[in-house]
Each structure stands twice: as structure tokens, then as C-alpha cells.
PDB file of C-alpha atoms in Angstrom:
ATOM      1  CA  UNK C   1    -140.834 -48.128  88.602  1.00 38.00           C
ATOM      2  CA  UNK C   2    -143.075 -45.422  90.262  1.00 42.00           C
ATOM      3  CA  UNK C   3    -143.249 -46.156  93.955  1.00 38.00           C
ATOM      4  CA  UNK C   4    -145.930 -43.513  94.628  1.00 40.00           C
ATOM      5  CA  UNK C   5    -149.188 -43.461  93.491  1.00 38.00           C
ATOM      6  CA  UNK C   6    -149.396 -42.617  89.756  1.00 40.00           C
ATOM      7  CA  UNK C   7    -152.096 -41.622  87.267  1.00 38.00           C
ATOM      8  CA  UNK C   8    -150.784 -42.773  84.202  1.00 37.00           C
ATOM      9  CA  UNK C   9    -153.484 -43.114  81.232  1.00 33.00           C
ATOM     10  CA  UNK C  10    -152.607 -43.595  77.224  1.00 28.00           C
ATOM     11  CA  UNK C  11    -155.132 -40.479  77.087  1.00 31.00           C
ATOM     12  CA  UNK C  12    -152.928 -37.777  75.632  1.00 32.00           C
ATOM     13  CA  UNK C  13    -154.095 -33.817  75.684  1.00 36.00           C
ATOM     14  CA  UNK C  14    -152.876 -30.978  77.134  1.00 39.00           C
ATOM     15  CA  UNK C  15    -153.287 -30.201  80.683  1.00 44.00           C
ATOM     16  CA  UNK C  16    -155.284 -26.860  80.343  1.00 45.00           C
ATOM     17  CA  UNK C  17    -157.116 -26.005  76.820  1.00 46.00           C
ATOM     18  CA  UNK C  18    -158.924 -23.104  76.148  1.00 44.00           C
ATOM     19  CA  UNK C  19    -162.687 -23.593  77.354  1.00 42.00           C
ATOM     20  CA  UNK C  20    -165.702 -23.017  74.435  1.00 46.00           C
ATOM     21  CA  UNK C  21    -166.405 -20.015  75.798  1.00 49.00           C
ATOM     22  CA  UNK C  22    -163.013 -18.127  75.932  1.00 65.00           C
ATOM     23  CA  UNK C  23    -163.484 -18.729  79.519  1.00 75.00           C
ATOM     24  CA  UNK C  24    -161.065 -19.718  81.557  1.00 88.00           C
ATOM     25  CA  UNK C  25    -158.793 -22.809  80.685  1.00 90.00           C
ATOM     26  CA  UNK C  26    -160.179 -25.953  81.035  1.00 94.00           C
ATOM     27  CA  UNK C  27    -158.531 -28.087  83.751  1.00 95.00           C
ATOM     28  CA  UNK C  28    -157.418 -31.811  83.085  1.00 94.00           C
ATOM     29  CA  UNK C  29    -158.969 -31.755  79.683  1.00 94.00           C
ATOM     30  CA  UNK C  30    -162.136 -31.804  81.173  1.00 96.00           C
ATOM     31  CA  UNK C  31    -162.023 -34.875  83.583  1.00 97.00           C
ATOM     32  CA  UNK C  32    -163.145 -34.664  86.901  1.00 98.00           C
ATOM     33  CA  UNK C  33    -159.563 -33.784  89.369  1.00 97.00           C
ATOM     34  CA  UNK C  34    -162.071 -35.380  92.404  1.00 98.00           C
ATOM     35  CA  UNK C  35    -162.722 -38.482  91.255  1.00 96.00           C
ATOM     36  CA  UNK C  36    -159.282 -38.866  90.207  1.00 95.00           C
ATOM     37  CA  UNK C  37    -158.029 -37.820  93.398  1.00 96.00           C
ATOM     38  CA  UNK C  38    -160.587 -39.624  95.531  1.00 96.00           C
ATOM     39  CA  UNK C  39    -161.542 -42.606  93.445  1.00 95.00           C
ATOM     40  CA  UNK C  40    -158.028 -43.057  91.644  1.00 93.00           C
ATOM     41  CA  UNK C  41    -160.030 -43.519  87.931  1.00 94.00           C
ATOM     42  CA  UNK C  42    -160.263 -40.238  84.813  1.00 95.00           C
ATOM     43  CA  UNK C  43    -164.016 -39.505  84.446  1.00 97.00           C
ATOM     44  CA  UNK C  44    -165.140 -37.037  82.063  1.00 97.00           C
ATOM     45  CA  UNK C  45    -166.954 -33.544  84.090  1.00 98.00           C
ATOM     46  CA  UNK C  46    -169.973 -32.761  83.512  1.00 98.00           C
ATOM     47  CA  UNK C  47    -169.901 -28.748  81.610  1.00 97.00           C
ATOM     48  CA  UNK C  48    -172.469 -27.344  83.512  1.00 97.00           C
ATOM     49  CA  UNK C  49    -170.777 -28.464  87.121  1.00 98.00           C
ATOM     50  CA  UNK C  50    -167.802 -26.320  87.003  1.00 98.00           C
ATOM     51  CA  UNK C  51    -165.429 -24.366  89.266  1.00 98.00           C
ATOM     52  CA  UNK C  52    -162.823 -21.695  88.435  1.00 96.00           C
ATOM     53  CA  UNK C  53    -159.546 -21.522  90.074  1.00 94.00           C
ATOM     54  CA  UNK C  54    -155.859 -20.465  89.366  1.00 90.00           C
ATOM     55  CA  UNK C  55    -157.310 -19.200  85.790  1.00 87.00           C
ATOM     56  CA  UNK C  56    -158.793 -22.460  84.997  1.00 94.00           C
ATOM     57  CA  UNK C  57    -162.204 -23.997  84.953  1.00 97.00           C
ATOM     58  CA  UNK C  58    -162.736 -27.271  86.515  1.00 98.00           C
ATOM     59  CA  UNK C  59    -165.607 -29.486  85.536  1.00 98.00           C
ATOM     60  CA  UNK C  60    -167.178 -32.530  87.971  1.00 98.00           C
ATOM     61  CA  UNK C  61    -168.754 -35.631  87.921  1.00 97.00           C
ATOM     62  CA  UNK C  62    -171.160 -33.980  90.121  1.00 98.00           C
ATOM     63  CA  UNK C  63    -172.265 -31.356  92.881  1.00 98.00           C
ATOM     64  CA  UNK C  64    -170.608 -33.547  95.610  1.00 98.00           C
ATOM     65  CA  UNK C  65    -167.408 -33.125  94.326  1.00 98.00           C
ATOM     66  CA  UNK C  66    -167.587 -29.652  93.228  1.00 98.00           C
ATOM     67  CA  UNK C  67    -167.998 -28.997  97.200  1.00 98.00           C
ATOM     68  CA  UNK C  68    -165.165 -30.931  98.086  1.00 98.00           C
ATOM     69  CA  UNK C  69    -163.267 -29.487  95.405  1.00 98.00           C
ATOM     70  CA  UNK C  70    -164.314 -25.780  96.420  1.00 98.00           C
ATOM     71  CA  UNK C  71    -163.397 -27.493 100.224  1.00 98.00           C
ATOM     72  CA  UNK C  72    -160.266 -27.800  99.602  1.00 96.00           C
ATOM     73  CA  UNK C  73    -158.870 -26.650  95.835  1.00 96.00           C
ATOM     74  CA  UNK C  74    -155.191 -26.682  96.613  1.00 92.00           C
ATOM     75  CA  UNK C  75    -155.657 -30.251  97.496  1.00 95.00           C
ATOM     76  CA  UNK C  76    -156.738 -31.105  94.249  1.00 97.00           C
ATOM     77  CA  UNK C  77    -155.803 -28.763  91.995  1.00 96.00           C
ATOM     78  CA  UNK C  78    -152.356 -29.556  89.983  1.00 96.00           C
ATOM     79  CA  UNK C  79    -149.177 -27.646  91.609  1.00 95.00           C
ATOM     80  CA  UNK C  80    -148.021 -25.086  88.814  1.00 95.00           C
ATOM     81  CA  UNK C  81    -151.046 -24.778  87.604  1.00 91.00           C
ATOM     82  CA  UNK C  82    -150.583 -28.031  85.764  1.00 95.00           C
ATOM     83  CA  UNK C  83    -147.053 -27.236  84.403  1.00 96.00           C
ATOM     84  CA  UNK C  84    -144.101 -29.485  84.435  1.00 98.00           C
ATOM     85  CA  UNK C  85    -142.116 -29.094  87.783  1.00 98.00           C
ATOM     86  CA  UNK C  86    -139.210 -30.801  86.222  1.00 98.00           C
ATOM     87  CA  UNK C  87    -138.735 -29.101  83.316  1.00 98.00           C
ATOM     88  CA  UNK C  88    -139.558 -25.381  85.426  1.00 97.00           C
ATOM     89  CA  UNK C  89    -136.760 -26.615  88.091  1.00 97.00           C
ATOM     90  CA  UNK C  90    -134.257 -27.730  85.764  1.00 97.00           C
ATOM     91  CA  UNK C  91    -134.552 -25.433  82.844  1.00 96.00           C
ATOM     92  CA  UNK C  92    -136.670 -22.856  83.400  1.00 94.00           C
ATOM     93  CA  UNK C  93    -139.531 -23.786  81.355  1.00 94.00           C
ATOM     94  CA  UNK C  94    -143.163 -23.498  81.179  1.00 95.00           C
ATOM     95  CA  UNK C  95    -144.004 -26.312  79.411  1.00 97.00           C
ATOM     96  CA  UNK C  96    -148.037 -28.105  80.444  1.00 96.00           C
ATOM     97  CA  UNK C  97    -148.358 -31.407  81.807  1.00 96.00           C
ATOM     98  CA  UNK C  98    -150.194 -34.123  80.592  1.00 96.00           C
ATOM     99  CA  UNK C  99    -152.855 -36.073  81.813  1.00 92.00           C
ATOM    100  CA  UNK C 100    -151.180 -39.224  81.090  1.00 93.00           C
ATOM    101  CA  UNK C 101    -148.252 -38.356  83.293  1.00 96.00           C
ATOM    102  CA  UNK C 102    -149.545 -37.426  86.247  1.00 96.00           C
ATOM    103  CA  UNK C 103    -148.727 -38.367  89.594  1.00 96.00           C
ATOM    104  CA  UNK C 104    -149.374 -37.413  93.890  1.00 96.00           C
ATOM    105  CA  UNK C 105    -146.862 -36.529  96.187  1.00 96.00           C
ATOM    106  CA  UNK C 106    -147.577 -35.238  99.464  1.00 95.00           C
ATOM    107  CA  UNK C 107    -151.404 -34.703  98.741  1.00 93.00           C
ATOM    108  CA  UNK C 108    -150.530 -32.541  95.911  1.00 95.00           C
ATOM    109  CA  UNK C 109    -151.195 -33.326  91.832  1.00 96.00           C
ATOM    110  CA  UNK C 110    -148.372 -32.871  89.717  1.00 97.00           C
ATOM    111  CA  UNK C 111    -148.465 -33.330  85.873  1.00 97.00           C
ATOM    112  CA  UNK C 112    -145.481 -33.537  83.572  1.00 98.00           C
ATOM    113  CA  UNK C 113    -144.669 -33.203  79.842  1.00 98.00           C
ATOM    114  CA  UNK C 114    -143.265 -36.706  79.614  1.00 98.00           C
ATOM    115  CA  UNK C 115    -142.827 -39.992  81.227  1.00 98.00           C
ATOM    116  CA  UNK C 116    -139.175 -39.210  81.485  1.00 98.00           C
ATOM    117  CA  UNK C 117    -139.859 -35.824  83.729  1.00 98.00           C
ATOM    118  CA  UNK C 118    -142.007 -37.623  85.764  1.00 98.00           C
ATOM    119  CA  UNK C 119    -139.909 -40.668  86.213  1.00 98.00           C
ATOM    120  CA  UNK C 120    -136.921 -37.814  87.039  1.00 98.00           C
ATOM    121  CA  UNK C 121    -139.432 -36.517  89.575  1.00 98.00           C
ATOM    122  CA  UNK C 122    -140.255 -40.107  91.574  1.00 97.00           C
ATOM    123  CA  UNK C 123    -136.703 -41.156  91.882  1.00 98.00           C
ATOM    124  CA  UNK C 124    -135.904 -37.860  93.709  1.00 97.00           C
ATOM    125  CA  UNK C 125    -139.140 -35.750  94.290  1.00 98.00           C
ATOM    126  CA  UNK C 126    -138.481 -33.347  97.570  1.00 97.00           C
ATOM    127  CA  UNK C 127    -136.127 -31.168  95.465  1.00 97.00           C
ATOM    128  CA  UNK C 128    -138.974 -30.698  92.905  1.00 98.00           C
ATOM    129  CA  UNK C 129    -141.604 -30.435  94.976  1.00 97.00           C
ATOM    130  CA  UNK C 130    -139.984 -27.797  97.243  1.00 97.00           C
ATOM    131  CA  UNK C 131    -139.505 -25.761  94.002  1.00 97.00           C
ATOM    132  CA  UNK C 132    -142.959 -26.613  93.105  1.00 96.00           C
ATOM    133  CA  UNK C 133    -144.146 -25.250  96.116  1.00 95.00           C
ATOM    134  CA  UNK C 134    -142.445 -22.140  96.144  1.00 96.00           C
ATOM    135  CA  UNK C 135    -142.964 -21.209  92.467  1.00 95.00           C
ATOM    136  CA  UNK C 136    -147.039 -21.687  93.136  1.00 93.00           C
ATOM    137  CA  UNK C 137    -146.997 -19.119  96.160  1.00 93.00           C
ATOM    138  CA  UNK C 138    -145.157 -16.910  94.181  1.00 93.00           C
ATOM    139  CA  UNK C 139    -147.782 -17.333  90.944  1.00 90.00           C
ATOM    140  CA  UNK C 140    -150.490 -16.731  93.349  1.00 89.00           C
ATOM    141  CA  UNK C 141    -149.100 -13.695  94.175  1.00 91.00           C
ATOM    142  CA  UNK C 142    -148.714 -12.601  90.679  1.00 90.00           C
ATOM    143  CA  UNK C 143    -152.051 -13.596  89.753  1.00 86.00           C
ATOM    144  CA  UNK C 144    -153.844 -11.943  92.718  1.00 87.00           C
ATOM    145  CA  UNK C 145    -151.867  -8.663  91.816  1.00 90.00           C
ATOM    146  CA  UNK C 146    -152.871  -8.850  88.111  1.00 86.00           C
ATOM    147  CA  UNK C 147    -156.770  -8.996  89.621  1.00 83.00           C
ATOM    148  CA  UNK C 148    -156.641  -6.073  91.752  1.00 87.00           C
ATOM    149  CA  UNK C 149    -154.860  -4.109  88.902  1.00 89.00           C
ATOM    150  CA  UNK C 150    -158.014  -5.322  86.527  1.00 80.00           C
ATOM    151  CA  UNK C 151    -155.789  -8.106  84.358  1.00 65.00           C
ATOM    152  CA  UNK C 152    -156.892 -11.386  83.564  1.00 59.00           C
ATOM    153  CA  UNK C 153    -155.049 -13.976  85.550  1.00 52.00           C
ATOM    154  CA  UNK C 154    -155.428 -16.744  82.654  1.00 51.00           C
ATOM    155  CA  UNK C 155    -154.619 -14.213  80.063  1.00 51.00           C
ATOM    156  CA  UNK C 156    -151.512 -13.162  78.471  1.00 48.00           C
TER     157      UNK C 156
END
């Protein structure tokens, strides 16, 4: 049984789908990270309230959470840029979360490719999470490297 927190919805979708506008990814298949975060419920954004970070856009219920988002982004944002930190730890995949397995761990959003990862993750999570951790300073890095040089950070 998940002890912490957990966001667990029979919505299914990828984590981060390519926006209309060959944008930036869109973020938690367009549902608002805030009110998920903050009011513990999925609630569709709103497409003209969005934010971009990490390479993905992030749409909002509304301007209030946009600032708190912008606030604070690492706070709500999903570690690995929404990527399974179970599957990246233990076999060195990139494989995206879902919505419907997502969880919080230390004030930090993690989604995972399956019930089982994130069941793996709950019954021991500091291993994964200090992996987590360390893997997202490193892809900031990358990505902040790849924009001075010109690159698109969502891009291939």
C-alpha cells in the first residue's frame, strides 16, 4: 500500500506530449501541476495560462498558480523531467511517467511508467530519489549548455 501521498488517477497519457504548436512539450498532459500539488485533485490548464520550464510548457487553472508555479518551479515540476526514476536507476532508461502513477516524496513530483515502478519506489524511495536528484542537476546542466550553444533543450 502507498504510505505517502499518491496521485493515482485511471487517466492514462503520457507525461509530456508535444504541444499544438511544436512548442515545447506539454507538461502533465495538460493538467494543472498546482492544483495537483496544492489541492491534491487533476484539473485540466487553461492554454492560454502557461509557463515553460525544463523544455516543457505548463498550463494552469489560473494566474494565481502560474505565480506560485513560476515561485517556486522545482517544487512542482516532476523530478526527471517527468521520467521514470525507477526504471533510469535500475536500468538505465528513459522511459516517461504517467499521470496515473504519480506520487510526492520530499516536496518533489515523481511520475513512473507503471504501478509496479512506483510501488518499487514507495517501499524503498531514498535510493531513488537520491539518484533522482542527482540525474536532474546534471540534465540541467546539459540543458543550460545546449542554450548557450543555440540548441533546443526539448529537442533532439
Amino acid at each position: 500500500m502507498i504510505s505517502r501521498f499518491a496521485i493515482a488517477f485511471a487517466l492514462f497519457g503520457c507525461t509530456l506530449c508535444q504541444a499544438d504548436d511544436n512548442g515545447p512539450l506539454l507538461a502533465a498532459d495538460g493538467y494543472c501541476i498546482v492544483s495537483t500539488v496544492d489541492e491534491q485533485v487533476w484539473i485540466k490548464g487553461e492554454p492560454g495560462i502557461t509557463s515553460d520550464y525544463r523544455g516543457a510548457r505548463f498550463l494552469f487553472l489560473n494566474g494565481d498558480a502560474k505565480a506560485a508555479f513560476e515561485k517556486r518551479p522545482e517544487f512542482y515540476a516532476p523530478m526527471l523531467d517527468g521520467n521514470d526514476p525507477v526504471l533510469a536507476a535500475d536500468n538505465d532508461k528513459t522511459v516517461a511517467g504517467k499521470r496515473e502513477f504519480a506520487m510526492r516524496h520530499k516536496d518533489r513530483t515523481f511520475f513512473f511508467a507503471s504501478k509496479k515502478a512506483m510501488m518499487l519506489f514507495d517501499a524503498s524511495p531514498e535510493p531513488y530519489y537520491a539518484y533522482a536528484k542527482q540525474r536532474q542537476v546534471i540534465e540541467d546542466k546539459l540543458r543550460a549548455l545546449e542554450l548557450k550553444r543555440g540548441k533546443s533543450a526539448s529537442g533532439p
